[in-house]
mmCIF file of C-alpha atoms in Angstrom:
data_model
loop_
_atom_site.group_PDB
_atom_site.id
_atom_site.type_symbol
_atom_site.label_atom_id
_atom_site.label_comp_id
_atom_site.label_asym_id
_atom_site.label_seq_id
_atom_site.Cartn_x
_atom_site.Cartn_y
_atom_site.Cartn_z
ATOM 1 C CA MET A 14 7.963 -4.134 24.371
ATOM 2 C CA TYR A 15 5.550 -1.743 22.815
ATOM 3 C CA GLN A 16 2.066 -0.986 24.295
ATOM 4 C CA SER A 17 0.584 0.372 21.008
ATOM 5 C CA ILE A 18 1.389 -0.421 17.477
ATOM 6 C CA LEU A 19 -0.146 0.509 14.178
ATOM 7 C CA VAL A 20 0.093 -2.152 11.364
ATOM 8 C CA PRO A 21 -0.799 -1.184 7.971
ATOM 9 C CA VAL A 22 -2.303 -4.077 6.024
ATOM 10 C CA ASP A 23 -3.032 -4.505 2.331
ATOM 11 C CA GLY A 24 -3.594 -8.290 2.047
ATOM 12 C CA SER A 25 -0.036 -8.981 1.013
ATOM 13 C CA ALA A 26 2.474 -11.553 2.494
ATOM 14 C CA PHE A 27 4.637 -8.555 3.604
ATOM 15 C CA ALA A 28 1.616 -7.171 5.669
ATOM 16 C CA GLU A 29 1.222 -10.581 7.394
ATOM 17 C CA LYS A 30 4.833 -10.869 8.040
ATOM 18 C CA ALA A 31 4.932 -7.266 9.635
ATOM 19 C CA LEU A 32 1.909 -8.322 11.771
ATOM 20 C CA ARG A 33 3.856 -11.380 13.108
ATOM 21 C CA VAL A 34 6.762 -9.000 13.960
ATOM 22 C CA ALA A 35 4.239 -6.511 15.719
ATOM 23 C CA GLN A 36 2.725 -9.365 17.842
ATOM 24 C CA TYR A 37 6.307 -10.319 18.800
ATOM 25 C CA LEU A 38 7.087 -6.786 19.887
ATOM 26 C CA ALA A 39 3.729 -6.329 21.706
ATOM 27 C CA GLY A 40 3.749 -6.094 25.417
ATOM 28 C CA ALA A 41 1.392 -8.023 27.685
ATOM 29 C CA SER A 42 -1.330 -5.569 27.613
ATOM 30 C CA ALA A 43 -0.646 -4.154 24.153
ATOM 31 C CA THR A 44 -3.094 -2.998 21.401
ATOM 32 C CA LEU A 45 -2.439 -3.675 17.915
ATOM 33 C CA TYR A 46 -4.258 -1.298 15.417
ATOM 34 C CA LEU A 47 -4.757 -2.797 11.997
ATOM 35 C CA ILE A 48 -5.279 -0.184 9.383
ATOM 36 C CA HIS A 49 -6.402 -0.618 5.684
ATOM 37 C CA VAL A 50 -6.150 2.491 3.475
ATOM 38 C CA GLN A 51 -8.417 2.893 0.617
ATOM 39 C CA ARG A 52 -7.988 5.619 -1.898
ATOM 40 C CA PRO A 53 -10.910 7.896 -1.885
ATOM 41 C CA LEU A 54 -13.619 7.907 -4.550
ATOM 42 C CA ASP A 55 -12.733 11.171 -6.140
ATOM 43 C CA ASP A 56 -14.192 10.565 -9.520
ATOM 44 C CA VAL A 57 -16.427 7.653 -9.378
ATOM 45 C CA GLY A 58 -17.444 7.683 -13.232
ATOM 46 C CA LEU A 59 -13.591 7.225 -14.074
ATOM 47 C CA LEU A 60 -13.252 4.512 -11.492
ATOM 48 C CA ILE A 61 -16.002 2.447 -12.982
ATOM 49 C CA GLY A 62 -14.807 2.852 -16.579
ATOM 50 C CA GLY A 63 -17.102 5.706 -17.525
ATOM 51 C CA SER A 64 -16.504 9.158 -18.834
ATOM 52 C CA GLY A 65 -16.532 11.119 -15.541
ATOM 53 C CA LEU A 66 -19.987 12.208 -15.982
ATOM 54 C CA PRO A 67 -22.384 12.319 -12.877
ATOM 55 C CA VAL A 68 -23.142 8.859 -11.617
ATOM 56 C CA SER A 69 -26.361 7.940 -9.612
ATOM 57 C CA GLU A 70 -26.502 7.879 -5.856
ATOM 58 C CA GLU A 71 -27.483 4.166 -6.085
ATOM 59 C CA VAL A 72 -24.129 3.322 -7.915
ATOM 60 C CA ILE A 73 -22.126 5.354 -5.494
ATOM 61 C CA GLN A 74 -23.638 3.633 -2.617
ATOM 62 C CA ARG A 75 -23.009 0.226 -4.217
ATOM 63 C CA LEU A 76 -19.362 1.169 -4.590
ATOM 64 C CA VAL A 77 -18.995 2.389 -1.186
ATOM 65 C CA SER A 78 -20.582 -0.886 0.074
ATOM 66 C CA GLU A 79 -18.389 -2.998 -2.056
ATOM 67 C CA ARG A 80 -15.211 -1.127 -0.963
ATOM 68 C CA GLU A 81 -16.106 -1.453 2.645
ATOM 69 C CA SER A 82 -16.668 -5.266 2.162
ATOM 70 C CA GLN A 83 -13.176 -5.454 0.473
ATOM 71 C CA ALA A 84 -11.474 -3.660 3.288
ATOM 72 C CA ARG A 85 -13.055 -5.843 5.954
ATOM 73 C CA ALA A 86 -11.917 -8.920 3.911
ATOM 74 C CA VAL A 87 -8.287 -7.663 3.726
ATOM 75 C CA LEU A 88 -8.396 -6.939 7.491
ATOM 76 C CA GLU A 89 -9.866 -10.431 8.288
ATOM 77 C CA LYS A 90 -7.395 -12.141 5.911
ATOM 78 C CA THR A 91 -4.499 -10.630 7.650
ATOM 79 C CA ARG A 92 -5.757 -11.069 11.063
ATOM 80 C CA SER A 93 -6.548 -14.698 10.543
ATOM 81 C CA ALA A 94 -3.026 -15.501 9.169
ATOM 82 C CA VAL A 95 -1.491 -14.794 12.605
ATOM 83 C CA SER A 96 -2.642 -16.076 15.951
ATOM 84 C CA LEU A 97 -3.223 -12.999 18.025
ATOM 85 C CA ASP A 98 -4.382 -14.580 21.266
ATOM 86 C CA GLY A 99 -3.972 -12.348 24.367
ATOM 87 C CA VAL A 100 -3.519 -9.074 22.287
ATOM 88 C CA GLU A 101 -6.244 -6.501 21.881
ATOM 89 C CA VAL A 102 -6.776 -5.966 18.165
ATOM 90 C CA LYS A 103 -8.655 -2.775 16.579
ATOM 91 C CA GLU A 104 -9.287 -2.538 12.970
ATOM 92 C CA ILE A 105 -9.495 0.819 11.131
ATOM 93 C CA VAL A 106 -10.503 1.472 7.536
ATOM 94 C CA ALA A 107 -9.156 4.854 6.426
ATOM 95 C CA LYS A 108 -9.449 6.796 3.181
ATOM 96 C CA GLY A 109 -6.878 8.844 1.381
ATOM 97 C CA GLN A 110 -3.285 8.627 0.325
ATOM 98 C CA ALA A 111 -1.696 5.563 2.093
ATOM 99 C CA ALA A 112 1.376 7.223 3.722
ATOM 100 C CA GLU A 113 -0.477 10.335 4.695
ATOM 101 C CA ALA A 114 -3.472 8.178 6.305
ATOM 102 C CA ILE A 115 -1.107 5.986 8.160
ATOM 103 C CA ILE A 116 1.005 8.901 9.596
ATOM 104 C CA GLU A 117 -2.238 10.798 10.504
ATOM 105 C CA GLU A 118 -3.717 7.750 12.204
ATOM 106 C CA ALA A 119 -0.569 7.056 14.174
ATOM 107 C CA ARG A 120 -0.493 10.529 15.430
ATOM 108 C CA ALA A 121 -4.170 10.515 16.347
ATOM 109 C CA LEU A 122 -3.941 7.309 18.174
ATOM 110 C CA GLY A 123 -0.703 8.200 19.954
ATOM 111 C CA VAL A 124 0.835 4.957 19.051
ATOM 112 C CA GLU A 125 4.552 4.092 20.036
ATOM 113 C CA ALA A 126 5.401 2.398 16.882
ATOM 114 C CA ILE A 127 4.226 1.467 13.209
ATOM 115 C CA VAL A 128 5.228 -1.870 11.960
ATOM 116 C CA MET A 129 4.738 -2.152 8.218
ATOM 117 C CA GLY A 130 5.713 -4.252 5.350
ATOM 118 C CA SER A 131 7.750 -3.338 2.382
ATOM 119 C CA ARG A 132 8.256 -4.702 -1.127
ATOM 120 C CA GLY A 133 12.036 -4.511 -0.624
ATOM 121 C CA MET A 134 12.710 -1.506 -2.440
ATOM 122 C CA SER A 135 16.052 0.245 -1.835
ATOM 123 C CA ASP A 136 16.165 3.898 -0.432
ATOM 124 C CA LEU A 137 16.833 5.129 -3.886
ATOM 125 C CA GLN A 138 13.942 3.207 -5.600
ATOM 126 C CA GLY A 139 11.709 4.385 -2.879
ATOM 127 C CA MET A 140 12.493 7.885 -3.350
ATOM 128 C CA VAL A 141 12.081 7.750 -7.078
ATOM 129 C CA THR A 142 8.941 5.639 -7.020
ATOM 130 C CA GLY A 143 7.559 7.116 -3.720
ATOM 131 C CA SER A 144 7.033 4.017 -1.651
ATOM 132 C CA VAL A 145 4.602 4.125 1.250
ATOM 133 C CA SER A 146 7.146 2.564 3.750
ATOM 134 C CA HIS A 147 9.694 4.908 2.709
ATOM 135 C CA ARG A 148 7.551 8.034 3.196
ATOM 136 C CA VAL A 149 6.208 6.792 6.456
ATOM 137 C CA SER A 150 9.670 5.899 7.888
ATOM 138 C CA HIS A 151 10.822 9.467 7.149
ATOM 139 C CA THR A 152 7.922 11.386 8.311
ATOM 140 C CA ALA A 153 6.225 9.538 11.125
ATOM 141 C CA GLU A 154 6.800 10.940 14.767
ATOM 142 C CA CYS A 155 7.043 7.557 16.237
ATOM 143 C CA THR A 156 9.326 4.533 15.752
ATOM 144 C CA VAL A 157 8.773 2.851 12.371
ATOM 145 C CA ILE A 158 9.870 -0.576 11.712
ATOM 146 C CA THR A 159 9.961 -1.883 8.159
ATOM 147 C CA VAL A 160 9.636 -5.673 7.518
ATOM 148 C CA HIS A 161 11.020 -7.032 4.413
#
């Protein structure tokens, strides 16, 4: 049994399945950390279909607010799909490249394990396409359990 587990969630059925496995692996006084990673708003103009020219502060703030709401909705959807009675759950919204953000957060929290979903790519496909679960499993300092 693990006392601290990080579970990356993206709103998919794979993430919900990973959360069920994490709950099963959680010890009596365990903490599950649910993390949703969003790509940063590097070029807001291109993100909203523009030319990349400067965007007003109002538009940026609206986008930030919308993305925060979307992240919270993903966390809530995944959390509500699994009965987490008796387990402490903490939610994290991170920004950046998914694999790097997951690994960084796992290191900062000192979790014992990461339990994450996978789209079922083979190791070869993962190396070619750069799957997040593949990168995390090969670079994280803690145990990584990938759920298919």
